[in-house]
Short mmCIF file of C-alpha atoms in Angstrom, two decimals:
data_model
loop_
_atom_site.label_atom_id
_atom_site.label_comp_id
_atom_site.label_asym_id
_atom_site.label_seq_id
_atom_site.Cartn_x
_atom_site.Cartn_y
_atom_site.Cartn_z
CA UNK A 1 -36.99 8.25 -13.81
CA UNK A 2 -35.58 7.42 -17.24
CA UNK A 3 -32.09 7.96 -15.83
CA UNK A 4 -32.75 5.49 -13.00
CA UNK A 5 -34.14 2.90 -15.43
CA UNK A 6 -30.90 3.15 -17.41
CA UNK A 7 -28.74 2.76 -14.30
CA UNK A 8 -30.58 -0.28 -12.90
CA UNK A 9 -29.45 -2.83 -15.55
CA UNK A 10 -25.86 -1.60 -15.21
CA UNK A 11 -26.05 -2.02 -11.43
CA UNK A 12 -27.48 -5.52 -11.74
CA UNK A 13 -24.82 -6.41 -14.32
CA UNK A 14 -22.06 -5.18 -11.99
CA UNK A 15 -23.49 -7.16 -9.06
CA UNK A 16 -23.77 -10.28 -11.23
CA UNK A 17 -20.17 -9.90 -12.46
CA UNK A 18 -18.96 -9.41 -8.86
CA UNK A 19 -20.68 -12.56 -7.62
CA UNK A 20 -19.41 -14.56 -10.59
CA UNK A 21 -15.81 -13.42 -10.05
CA UNK A 22 -15.94 -14.12 -6.31
CA UNK A 23 -17.37 -17.62 -6.86
CA UNK A 24 -14.73 -18.41 -9.49
CA UNK A 25 -12.00 -17.14 -7.16
CA UNK A 26 -13.30 -19.29 -4.31
CA UNK A 27 -13.23 -22.32 -6.57
CA UNK A 28 -9.53 -21.73 -7.32
CA UNK A 29 -8.85 -21.06 -3.62
CA UNK A 30 -10.44 -24.41 -2.72
CA UNK A 31 -7.76 -26.02 -4.92
CA UNK A 32 -5.09 -23.84 -3.23
CA UNK A 33 -4.52 -22.14 -6.60
CA UNK A 34 -3.97 -18.72 -5.05
CA UNK A 35 -2.45 -17.04 -8.16
CA UNK A 36 -5.56 -17.73 -10.25
CA UNK A 37 -7.86 -16.93 -7.32
CA UNK A 38 -6.28 -13.46 -7.16
CA UNK A 39 -6.04 -13.04 -10.95
CA UNK A 40 -9.82 -13.52 -11.38
CA UNK A 41 -10.56 -10.72 -8.91
CA UNK A 42 -7.85 -8.47 -10.37
CA UNK A 43 -9.47 -8.79 -13.79
CA UNK A 44 -12.93 -8.03 -12.38
CA UNK A 45 -11.57 -4.92 -10.60
CA UNK A 46 -9.94 -3.65 -13.80
CA UNK A 47 -13.18 -4.11 -15.71
CA UNK A 48 -15.18 -2.22 -13.07
CA UNK A 49 -12.59 0.57 -12.92
CA UNK A 50 -12.58 0.96 -16.71
CA UNK A 51 -13.87 4.30 -17.97
CA UNK A 52 -13.98 5.85 -14.50
CA UNK A 53 -16.09 3.15 -12.83
CA UNK A 54 -16.16 2.25 -9.13
CA UNK A 55 -15.23 -1.13 -7.65
CA UNK A 56 -18.04 -2.99 -5.91
CA UNK A 57 -17.29 -3.00 -2.11
CA UNK A 58 -17.88 -6.76 -1.92
CA UNK A 59 -15.38 -7.33 -4.73
CA UNK A 60 -12.89 -4.95 -3.07
CA UNK A 61 -13.11 -6.89 0.19
CA UNK A 62 -12.72 -10.24 -1.61
CA UNK A 63 -9.72 -8.88 -3.54
CA UNK A 64 -8.01 -7.63 -0.35
CA UNK A 65 -8.49 -11.03 1.30
CA UNK A 66 -7.27 -12.93 -1.81
CA UNK A 67 -4.17 -10.71 -2.05
CA UNK A 68 -3.15 -11.51 1.53
CA UNK A 69 -3.80 -15.22 1.01
CA UNK A 70 -1.74 -15.11 -2.18
CA UNK A 71 1.22 -13.39 -0.46
CA UNK A 72 1.24 -16.01 2.29
CA UNK A 73 1.00 -18.77 -0.38
CA UNK A 74 3.80 -17.07 -2.34
CA UNK A 75 6.07 -16.97 0.73
CA UNK A 76 5.44 -20.65 1.52
CA UNK A 77 6.04 -21.64 -2.10
CA UNK A 78 9.28 -19.62 -2.32
CA UNK A 79 10.56 -21.15 0.91
CA UNK A 80 9.86 -24.62 -0.46
CA UNK A 81 11.64 -23.71 -3.72
CA UNK A 82 14.72 -22.45 -1.81
CA UNK A 83 13.96 -18.81 -2.71
CA UNK A 84 13.99 -17.47 0.84
CA UNK A 85 14.86 -13.88 -0.17
CA UNK A 86 11.77 -13.71 -2.39
CA UNK A 87 9.73 -15.20 0.44
CA UNK A 88 10.90 -12.47 2.83
CA UNK A 89 9.87 -9.80 0.30
CA UNK A 90 6.38 -11.35 0.02
CA UNK A 91 6.11 -11.48 3.82
CA UNK A 92 7.11 -7.82 4.10
CA UNK A 93 4.35 -6.91 1.64
CA UNK A 94 1.88 -9.01 3.64
CA UNK A 95 2.98 -7.40 6.91
CA UNK A 96 2.50 -3.93 5.38
CA UNK A 97 -1.08 -4.85 4.44
CA UNK A 98 -1.93 -6.62 7.71
CA UNK A 99 0.72 -6.74 10.49
CA UNK A 100 -1.37 -9.20 12.50
CA UNK A 101 -1.99 -11.65 9.63
CA UNK A 102 -1.53 -15.24 10.90
CA UNK A 103 1.67 -17.08 10.01
CA UNK A 104 3.96 -14.15 9.16
CA UNK A 105 6.37 -14.68 12.06
CA UNK A 106 6.49 -18.46 11.60
CA UNK A 107 7.16 -18.23 7.86
CA UNK A 108 9.82 -15.55 8.33
CA UNK A 109 11.51 -17.69 10.95
CA UNK A 110 11.39 -20.69 8.63
CA UNK A 111 12.90 -18.67 5.76
CA UNK A 112 15.73 -17.32 7.92
CA UNK A 113 16.35 -20.76 9.41
CA UNK A 114 16.75 -22.22 5.91
CA UNK A 115 19.10 -19.38 4.91
CA UNK A 116 21.17 -19.90 8.05
CA UNK A 117 21.17 -23.68 7.52
CA UNK A 118 22.37 -23.27 3.93
CA UNK A 119 25.30 -21.11 5.00
CA UNK A 120 26.17 -23.51 7.82
CA UNK A 121 26.01 -26.42 5.37
CA UNK A 122 28.38 -24.57 3.05
CA UNK A 123 30.72 -24.07 6.00
CA UNK A 124 30.63 -27.82 6.68
CA UNK A 125 31.67 -28.55 3.08
CA UNK A 126 34.51 -26.03 3.26
CA UNK A 127 35.66 -27.46 6.59
CA UNK A 128 35.81 -30.94 5.06
CA UNK A 129 38.11 -29.50 2.37
CA UNK A 130 40.14 -27.83 5.16
CA UNK A 131 39.44 -24.36 3.78
CA UNK A 132 39.29 -22.97 7.28
CA UNK A 133 39.08 -19.24 6.48
CA UNK A 134 36.25 -19.70 4.00
CA UNK A 135 34.46 -22.11 6.35
CA UNK A 136 34.65 -19.57 9.17
CA UNK A 137 33.31 -16.92 6.80
CA UNK A 138 30.33 -19.13 5.90
CA UNK A 139 29.56 -19.86 9.57
CA UNK A 140 29.78 -16.14 10.33
CA UNK A 141 27.29 -15.42 7.53
CA UNK A 142 24.95 -18.01 9.06
CA UNK A 143 25.23 -16.36 12.46
CA UNK A 144 24.48 -12.95 10.99
CA UNK A 145 21.23 -14.34 9.59
CA UNK A 146 20.36 -16.26 12.76
CA UNK A 147 22.41 -15.30 15.86
CA UNK A 148 23.46 -18.34 17.91
CA UNK A 149 22.29 -20.76 15.20
CA UNK A 150 23.37 -24.13 16.69
CA UNK A 151 24.86 -25.62 13.49
CA UNK A 152 26.93 -22.47 12.88
CA UNK A 153 28.06 -22.22 16.51
CA UNK A 154 29.09 -25.86 16.33
CA UNK A 155 30.88 -25.20 13.03
CA UNK A 156 32.90 -22.35 14.52
CA UNK A 157 33.86 -24.64 17.40
CA UNK A 158 34.95 -27.37 14.97
CA UNK A 159 37.06 -24.87 13.00
CA UNK A 160 38.61 -23.77 16.30
CA UNK A 161 39.36 -27.36 17.25
CA UNK A 162 40.78 -28.12 13.81
CA UNK A 163 43.08 -25.12 13.80
CA UNK A 164 43.90 -25.42 17.51
CA UNK A 165 45.81 -28.61 16.77
CA UNK A 166 47.95 -26.92 14.17
CA UNK A 167 51.50 -25.96 14.96
CA UNK A 168 52.14 -22.48 16.26
CA UNK A 169 53.61 -21.51 12.88
CA UNK A 170 50.63 -22.90 10.96
CA UNK A 171 48.23 -21.13 13.31
CA UNK A 172 50.08 -17.85 12.80
CA UNK A 173 49.94 -18.26 9.02
CA UNK A 174 46.20 -18.97 9.25
CA UNK A 175 45.56 -15.81 11.26
CA UNK A 176 47.71 -13.76 8.85
CA UNK A 177 45.67 -15.06 5.94
CA UNK A 178 42.47 -14.00 7.68
CA UNK A 179 43.91 -10.53 8.39
CA UNK A 180 44.38 -10.00 4.64
CA UNK A 181 40.62 -10.14 4.11
CA UNK A 182 39.53 -6.55 4.91
CA UNK A 183 35.83 -7.31 4.75
CA UNK A 184 36.46 -10.16 7.17
CA UNK A 185 38.42 -8.23 9.78
CA UNK A 186 35.73 -8.23 12.51
CA UNK A 187 35.22 -11.97 12.14
CA UNK A 188 39.00 -12.26 12.62
CA UNK A 189 38.72 -10.30 15.84
CA UNK A 190 35.89 -12.53 17.02
CA UNK A 191 37.93 -15.58 16.13
CA UNK A 192 41.04 -14.40 17.92
CA UNK A 193 39.16 -13.26 21.01
CA UNK A 194 37.19 -16.51 21.18
CA UNK A 195 40.45 -18.50 21.08
CA UNK A 196 41.88 -16.44 23.89
CA UNK A 197 38.73 -16.85 26.01
CA UNK A 198 38.66 -20.56 25.29
CA UNK A 199 42.09 -20.94 26.86
CA UNK A 200 41.78 -18.14 29.44
CA UNK A 201 38.16 -17.28 30.30
CA UNK A 202 39.26 -14.67 32.83
CA UNK A 203 40.84 -12.41 30.20
CA UNK A 204 38.77 -9.19 30.30
CA UNK A 205 40.65 -7.64 27.36
CA UNK A 206 39.57 -10.51 25.10
CA UNK A 207 35.96 -9.99 26.20
CA UNK A 208 36.23 -6.31 25.28
CA UNK A 209 37.61 -7.19 21.85
CA UNK A 210 34.85 -9.73 21.28
CA UNK A 211 32.20 -7.19 22.27
CA UNK A 212 33.69 -4.64 19.88
CA UNK A 213 33.63 -7.16 17.01
CA UNK A 214 29.98 -8.00 17.65
CA UNK A 215 29.15 -4.28 17.75
CA UNK A 216 30.90 -3.65 14.43
CA UNK A 217 29.07 -6.54 12.76
CA UNK A 218 25.77 -5.17 14.07
CA UNK A 219 26.66 -1.71 12.75
CA UNK A 220 27.28 -3.17 9.29
CA UNK A 221 23.82 -4.76 9.36
CA UNK A 222 22.32 -1.40 10.39
CA UNK A 223 24.13 0.25 7.47
CA UNK A 224 22.50 -2.22 5.10
CA UNK A 225 19.15 -1.46 6.71
CA UNK A 226 19.64 2.28 6.24
CA UNK A 227 20.47 1.71 2.58
CA UNK A 228 17.24 -0.30 2.17
CA UNK A 229 15.36 2.53 3.87
CA UNK A 230 16.81 5.07 1.41
CA UNK A 231 15.57 2.89 -1.45
CA UNK A 232 12.07 2.77 0.07
CA UNK A 233 12.38 -0.94 0.97
CA UNK A 234 10.97 -0.51 4.46
CA UNK A 235 10.19 -4.20 5.00
CA UNK A 236 13.74 -5.23 4.14
CA UNK A 237 15.12 -2.43 6.32
CA UNK A 238 13.03 -3.62 9.26
CA UNK A 239 14.37 -7.16 8.83
CA UNK A 240 17.95 -5.81 8.91
CA UNK A 241 17.37 -3.64 11.98
CA UNK A 242 15.76 -6.52 13.87
CA UNK A 243 18.67 -8.79 12.91
CA UNK A 244 21.11 -6.21 14.24
CA UNK A 245 19.22 -6.05 17.53
CA UNK A 246 19.34 -9.84 17.84
CA UNK A 247 23.09 -9.68 17.40
CA UNK A 248 23.59 -6.73 19.78
CA UNK A 249 20.57 -5.80 21.89
CA UNK A 250 22.42 -2.77 23.34
CA UNK A 251 23.25 -1.23 19.97
CA UNK A 252 22.65 2.56 20.28
CA UNK A 253 19.61 3.82 18.37
CA UNK A 254 18.48 0.38 17.19
CA UNK A 255 15.05 0.66 18.83
CA UNK A 256 14.49 4.03 17.11
CA UNK A 257 15.38 2.47 13.74
CA UNK A 258 12.92 -0.38 14.32
CA UNK A 259 10.13 1.94 15.49
CA UNK A 260 10.64 4.22 12.50
CA UNK A 261 10.40 1.36 10.02
CA UNK A 262 7.33 -0.05 11.76
CA UNK A 263 5.67 3.35 11.35
CA UNK A 264 6.70 3.59 7.69
CA UNK A 265 5.30 0.11 6.99
CA UNK A 266 2.06 1.01 8.74
CA UNK A 267 1.91 4.20 6.65
CA UNK A 268 2.39 2.14 3.47
CA UNK A 269 -0.58 0.01 4.48
CA UNK A 270 -2.70 3.11 5.15
CA UNK A 271 -1.72 4.58 1.77
CA UNK A 272 -2.75 1.36 0.01
CA UNK A 273 -6.11 1.43 1.80
CA UNK A 274 -6.54 5.13 0.95
CA UNK A 275 -5.97 4.44 -2.76
CA UNK A 276 -8.68 1.76 -2.63
CA UNK A 277 -11.16 4.10 -0.90
CA UNK A 278 -10.44 6.86 -3.42
CA UNK A 279 -11.25 4.49 -6.29
CA UNK A 280 -14.40 3.46 -4.40
CA UNK A 281 -15.49 7.08 -3.93
CA UNK A 282 -15.19 7.02 -0.11
CA UNK A 283 -13.31 10.31 0.04
CA UNK A 284 -13.91 11.17 3.72
CA UNK A 285 -12.41 7.81 4.70
CA UNK A 286 -9.51 8.43 2.29
CA UNK A 287 -8.70 11.76 3.90
CA UNK A 288 -8.66 10.19 7.38
CA UNK A 289 -6.33 7.40 6.25
CA UNK A 290 -3.95 9.80 4.51
CA UNK A 291 -3.87 12.15 7.50
CA UNK A 292 -2.92 9.23 9.76
CA UNK A 293 -0.26 8.06 7.27
CA UNK A 294 1.17 11.60 7.10
CA UNK A 295 1.58 11.66 10.89
CA UNK A 296 3.33 8.27 10.91
CA UNK A 297 5.66 8.63 7.93
CA UNK A 298 8.68 10.80 7.35
CA UNK A 299 9.96 9.31 4.10
CA UNK A 300 6.64 9.24 2.25
CA UNK A 301 5.19 12.64 3.16
CA UNK A 302 5.72 13.98 -0.35
CA UNK A 303 3.85 11.03 -1.87
CA UNK A 304 1.10 11.37 0.72
CA UNK A 305 0.68 15.09 -0.04
CA UNK A 306 0.32 14.32 -3.75
CA UNK A 307 -2.26 11.64 -2.95
CA UNK A 308 -4.17 14.11 -0.76
CA UNK A 309 -4.40 16.47 -3.72
CA UNK A 310 -5.49 13.59 -5.95
CA UNK A 311 -8.17 12.67 -3.38
CA UNK A 312 -9.44 16.25 -3.24
CA UNK A 313 -9.65 16.46 -7.02
CA UNK A 314 -11.34 13.05 -7.32
CA UNK A 315 -13.89 14.15 -4.72
CA UNK A 316 -14.52 17.38 -6.63
CA UNK A 317 -14.87 15.56 -9.95
CA UNK A 318 -17.41 13.19 -8.38
CA UNK A 319 -19.44 16.21 -7.20
CA UNK A 320 -18.99 17.80 -10.64
CA UNK A 321 -20.58 14.71 -12.18
CA UNK A 322 -23.47 14.96 -9.72
CA UNK A 323 -24.00 18.58 -10.80
CA UNK A 324 -23.90 17.50 -14.45
CA UNK A 325 -26.50 14.83 -13.74
CA UNK A 326 -28.76 17.46 -12.15
CA UNK A 327 -28.30 19.64 -15.21
CA UNK A 328 -29.14 16.78 -17.56
CA UNK A 329 -32.26 15.99 -15.50
CA UNK A 330 -33.37 19.61 -15.90
CA UNK A 331 -32.87 20.57 -12.24
CA UNK A 332 -31.13 23.80 -13.14
CA UNK A 333 -31.36 25.56 -9.77
CA UNK A 334 -29.83 22.57 -7.93
CA UNK A 335 -27.19 22.18 -10.64
CA UNK A 336 -26.29 25.90 -10.44
CA UNK A 337 -25.85 25.68 -6.64
CA UNK A 338 -23.62 22.62 -7.01
CA UNK A 339 -21.45 24.21 -9.72
CA UNK A 340 -21.13 27.46 -7.72
CA UNK A 341 -19.93 25.51 -4.66
CA UNK A 342 -17.25 23.84 -6.80
CA UNK A 343 -16.21 27.16 -8.34
CA UNK A 344 -15.73 28.62 -4.86
CA UNK A 345 -13.51 25.68 -3.83
CA UNK A 346 -11.55 25.71 -7.11
CA UNK A 347 -11.03 29.38 -8.00
CA UNK A 348 -8.47 28.45 -10.68
CA UNK A 349 -10.96 26.09 -12.32
CA UNK A 350 -11.75 22.39 -12.06
CA UNK A 351 -13.39 21.73 -15.42
CA UNK A 352 -15.89 23.83 -17.42
CA UNK A 353 -18.02 24.78 -14.41
CA UNK A 354 -17.61 28.53 -15.09
CA UNK A 355 -19.24 28.25 -18.53
CA UNK A 356 -21.99 26.03 -17.13
CA UNK A 357 -22.70 28.51 -14.32
CA UNK A 358 -23.06 31.33 -16.86
CA UNK A 359 -25.45 29.32 -19.02
CA UNK A 360 -27.57 28.19 -16.07
CA UNK A 361 -27.81 31.72 -14.71
CA UNK A 362 -29.06 33.01 -18.08
CA UNK A 363 -31.75 30.30 -18.16
CA UNK A 364 -32.88 30.83 -14.56
CA UNK A 365 -32.88 34.64 -14.85
CA UNK A 366 -34.85 34.42 -18.12
CA UNK A 367 -37.35 32.02 -16.55
CA UNK A 368 -37.70 34.28 -13.48
CA UNK A 369 -38.28 37.38 -15.62
CA UNK A 370 -40.90 35.67 -17.79
CA UNK A 371 -42.61 34.20 -14.71
CA UNK A 372 -42.96 37.65 -13.14
CA UNK A 373 -44.37 39.04 -16.38
CA UNK A 374 -46.82 36.13 -16.59
CA UNK A 375 -48.07 36.69 -13.05
CA UNK A 376 -48.51 40.42 -13.73
CA UNK A 377 -50.47 39.77 -16.94
CA UNK A 378 -52.63 37.19 -15.19
CA UNK A 379 -53.34 39.61 -12.37
CA UNK A 380 -54.39 42.22 -14.99
CA UNK A 381 -56.77 39.69 -16.56
CA UNK A 382 -54.78 39.35 -19.81
CA UNK A 383 -54.82 35.56 -19.94
CA UNK A 384 -53.37 35.12 -23.48
CA UNK A 385 -50.40 37.34 -22.61
CA UNK A 386 -49.92 35.53 -19.30
CA UNK A 387 -49.99 32.19 -21.15
CA UNK A 388 -47.34 33.44 -23.59
CA UNK A 389 -45.02 34.49 -20.74
CA UNK A 390 -45.50 31.19 -18.90
CA UNK A 391 -44.62 29.33 -22.11
CA UNK A 392 -41.48 31.47 -22.50
CA UNK A 393 -40.56 30.75 -18.87
CA UNK A 394 -40.98 27.03 -19.55
CA UNK A 395 -38.64 27.32 -22.55
CA UNK A 396 -35.96 28.80 -20.31
CA UNK A 397 -36.49 26.33 -17.45
CA UNK A 398 -38.64 23.30 -18.26
CA UNK A 399 -40.53 21.94 -15.27
CA UNK A 400 -39.81 24.95 -13.06
CA UNK A 401 -42.20 25.47 -10.17
CA UNK A 402 -45.82 24.67 -11.19
CA UNK A 403 -45.46 26.12 -14.69
CA UNK A 404 -47.06 23.17 -16.47
CA UNK A 405 -50.13 23.33 -14.23
CA UNK A 406 -50.51 27.10 -14.78
CA UNK A 407 -50.18 26.73 -18.56
CA UNK A 408 -52.83 24.00 -18.59
CA UNK A 409 -55.13 26.10 -16.40
CA UNK A 410 -54.79 29.23 -18.60
CA UNK A 411 -55.33 27.25 -21.79
CA UNK A 412 -58.49 25.79 -20.32
CA UNK A 413 -59.71 29.22 -19.18
CA UNK A 414 -59.00 30.81 -22.58
CA UNK A 415 -60.75 27.96 -24.39
CA UNK A 416 -63.76 28.21 -22.07
CA UNK A 417 -63.93 31.98 -22.61
CA UNK A 418 -63.82 31.54 -26.37
CA UNK A 419 -66.63 28.94 -26.33
CA UNK A 420 -68.80 31.17 -24.14
CA UNK A 421 -68.31 34.16 -26.50
#
């Protein structure tokens, strides 16, 4: 009872702090100040986690919601500030947490549209300066970001028209200049093939060359996606693979790449949720989440296995603390059973449960021995001796069975016998 009275103020204090933090966060959110709305909850979580504490479920839910709202706010803000790459990173994080969160697709489209527009605008400036090769390169970059982007398609056409009026010698020099740019060779092929098809649409060989150029550009995008995947940037990799499919829907293996990254991102979300449930002490839920993540992921299986071990140990340490609480409350038999169960699960040792088991066994065996001796003495009518053994049993195991009642009864009987004599 004393233990419960000590816990109650702490529980009320935690609940009060949770409500205060949530209300303060909502006030910031009402002003669309998402960074501070999230920061207030982050601080409250750190305080509750300090010294091995557990986060209040209501606070955890509010924090998860504020994080997703912040990531969407961050993406919108970065798009407005012309930081589209940062916005795409924030959106990938948001998609990993909640793939169905409203606005992800629209914001990603807006970010890519601005990136494509910027490249097309750069192409327009270069075209005005008659830097045709660089202008074509900028338009190609725009089309890689957003296939068939109208401004870039129009820019390529304007470059074609500008160079089409050049003399045959000037045109040849232009194409030779483009051929000297190795990283630009597939754009050159596209350019040449497009010129041929513009003048002779029936040329099948030009169509084949154009198709090959598109395929090579898509393969380069896939290569960038694979590199992102190796670095663990699954959101960025998924963006690259989807861009490659937009450019060439028949690219071999592209659907497998996309599916794999979608699974990895889903696994990342499950891992994040598992870490939250571990900190909250919901270990059964954690194990289910990690098992599902393990089935989905290939790249993160090592990390998941380590987290599974961490979950198992955290679960065991929570049960160890329960056993310690039983021991402190004087419930030695229950504490012994709890420690013995842990020792069986952790044969190499979890903490100091082996020493505690030994000490508890000594106390319980001593109490049992003295109890038997007390009952035998009482049965023989030797009440003082029985009282002595019951007192010794109580010293070994205070509050065991009905020891206190028996001691009181024997003392009363001995006192009554003495008064009668």
